XYZ file of C-alpha atoms in Angstrom:
151
model
C 14.314 -7.414 -17.343
C 14.884 -4.090 -16.618
C 18.019 -3.804 -14.034
C 17.491 -2.954 -10.688
C 19.588 -0.422 -9.739
C 20.053 2.556 -6.723
C 19.012 5.180 -9.443
C 16.555 3.391 -9.978
C 15.245 2.951 -6.481
C 16.158 6.942 -5.567
C 13.299 7.726 -9.229
C 10.830 4.805 -8.162
C 10.269 6.771 -3.815
C 10.833 10.362 -6.220
C 7.624 9.926 -8.090
C 5.616 8.177 -4.913
C 6.322 11.340 -2.893
C 5.072 13.757 -5.953
C 1.530 11.961 -5.894
C 1.420 12.698 -9.813
C -0.175 9.549 -11.074
C 1.789 9.144 -14.389
C 5.565 9.768 -13.083
C 5.018 7.601 -10.272
C 3.455 4.751 -13.393
C 7.116 5.164 -14.918
C 8.221 3.330 -11.303
C 5.133 0.880 -9.792
C 2.787 -1.570 -11.135
C -0.300 -0.611 -11.174
C -1.755 -4.194 -9.460
C 1.527 -3.075 -6.766
C 1.044 -4.539 -2.885
C 2.203 -2.518 0.140
C 1.587 -3.207 3.429
C 2.363 -0.656 5.693
C 3.115 -2.150 9.313
C 1.073 -0.726 12.658
C -2.468 -0.895 14.358
C -4.431 1.873 12.511
C -6.968 3.477 9.921
C -3.273 3.491 7.243
C -2.005 -0.083 8.026
C -2.895 -2.888 6.467
C -2.392 -3.407 2.281
C -2.495 -0.766 -0.051
C -3.249 -2.985 -3.404
C -2.986 -1.437 -6.693
C -1.882 2.344 -7.587
C -4.217 4.124 -6.574
C -4.548 2.830 -3.116
C -0.660 3.753 -2.298
C -0.962 7.080 -3.961
C -4.247 7.134 -1.787
C -2.592 5.698 1.411
C 0.666 9.069 0.016
C -1.710 11.653 0.497
C -3.417 10.870 3.346
C 0.495 10.950 5.075
C 1.377 14.345 3.052
C -2.485 15.681 4.608
C -1.614 14.500 8.131
C 1.235 16.139 7.626
C 0.287 19.347 6.200
C 1.456 18.515 3.236
C 5.452 18.385 4.747
C 5.644 14.517 4.966
C 9.229 13.555 4.584
C 11.099 10.841 3.510
C 14.911 10.543 3.012
C 16.468 7.281 1.635
C 19.390 6.848 3.972
C 20.676 3.749 1.302
C 19.506 0.431 -0.688
C 20.919 -3.100 -0.786
C 20.286 -4.278 -3.778
C 20.101 -7.026 -5.209
C 18.625 -9.657 -7.787
C 15.189 -8.316 -8.798
C 14.196 -7.375 -4.433
C 15.734 -3.887 -2.674
C 14.926 -2.702 0.306
C 15.561 0.952 1.590
C 16.907 2.158 5.330
C 14.663 4.941 5.046
C 14.188 8.137 7.424
C 11.084 9.671 7.709
C 10.205 13.208 9.520
C 6.224 14.738 9.704
C 4.997 17.824 12.023
C 0.935 17.599 12.670
C -0.068 20.846 11.844
C -1.658 23.205 14.630
C 1.257 21.082 17.052
C 2.326 23.447 19.422
C 5.712 24.579 18.941
C 8.921 22.625 20.384
C 6.456 19.258 20.592
C 8.492 15.720 21.049
C 4.565 14.587 21.554
C 5.332 11.002 19.044
C 0.806 12.822 18.726
C 2.455 15.390 17.125
C 5.597 14.725 15.956
C 6.790 11.975 13.692
C 10.888 11.496 13.358
C 11.573 7.078 13.224
C 13.595 5.202 11.073
C 13.109 1.691 9.044
C 12.459 -0.369 6.050
C 11.304 -0.507 2.866
C 11.421 -3.797 1.060
C 10.250 -3.644 -2.406
C 10.662 -7.100 -5.372
C 10.390 -5.619 -8.683
C 9.504 -6.911 -11.946
C 10.112 -5.521 -15.520
C 11.271 -2.685 -13.751
C 8.282 -1.890 -11.254
C 7.898 -2.008 -7.843
C 4.897 -5.230 -7.293
C 5.281 -5.582 -4.180
C 6.541 -3.483 -1.005
C 6.773 -3.690 2.681
C 6.920 -0.814 4.991
C 8.619 -2.128 8.454
C 9.644 0.490 11.548
C 11.607 -0.564 14.161
C 11.598 -0.039 18.158
C 10.148 3.313 19.503
C 9.995 4.017 15.705
C 7.454 1.271 14.950
C 4.883 3.204 18.533
C 5.935 6.467 17.494
C 4.431 5.914 13.730
C 1.044 4.232 15.255
C 1.014 7.301 18.050
C 1.706 9.854 14.634
C -1.928 8.657 13.419
C -3.519 8.362 16.692
C -6.859 10.249 16.673
C -6.468 10.763 21.091
C -3.553 12.962 22.112
C -1.076 11.663 24.874
C -3.635 13.497 27.582
C -7.014 11.042 25.736
C -8.476 13.660 24.000
C -9.424 13.455 20.572
C -7.236 15.542 17.841
C -7.335 16.270 14.436
C -6.822 13.922 11.572
């Protein structure tokens, strides 16, 4: 059994963020199940590495190529890791200086991973308080004034 270490966790994040399938396959199971919170088109269970990478690409695309994930800390117990993350993204075309949650995503959350033999086989993401609302609003197809926006 491969020991889950902070370095392994960090490398898994970097691999997923890169959207490089060969790199991601070094850390993420081909059959990974990843649960995304919320009430939006990307919410729900993503099954398989390709589906997870499609989700990651959707995040990057919606943010105009710059969806930031900062790993703040990891807690590891046996074959599970719980990671505190900060995410930040601004939709392309957002007015300069906008603080609208429909334009700007700034949230802290937790991601819990179950590992087997050095691969993440299951993941659950969660945001707290206003972060959960911000995440839903950022993915919303409506602006604060009720008009449709691009996705």
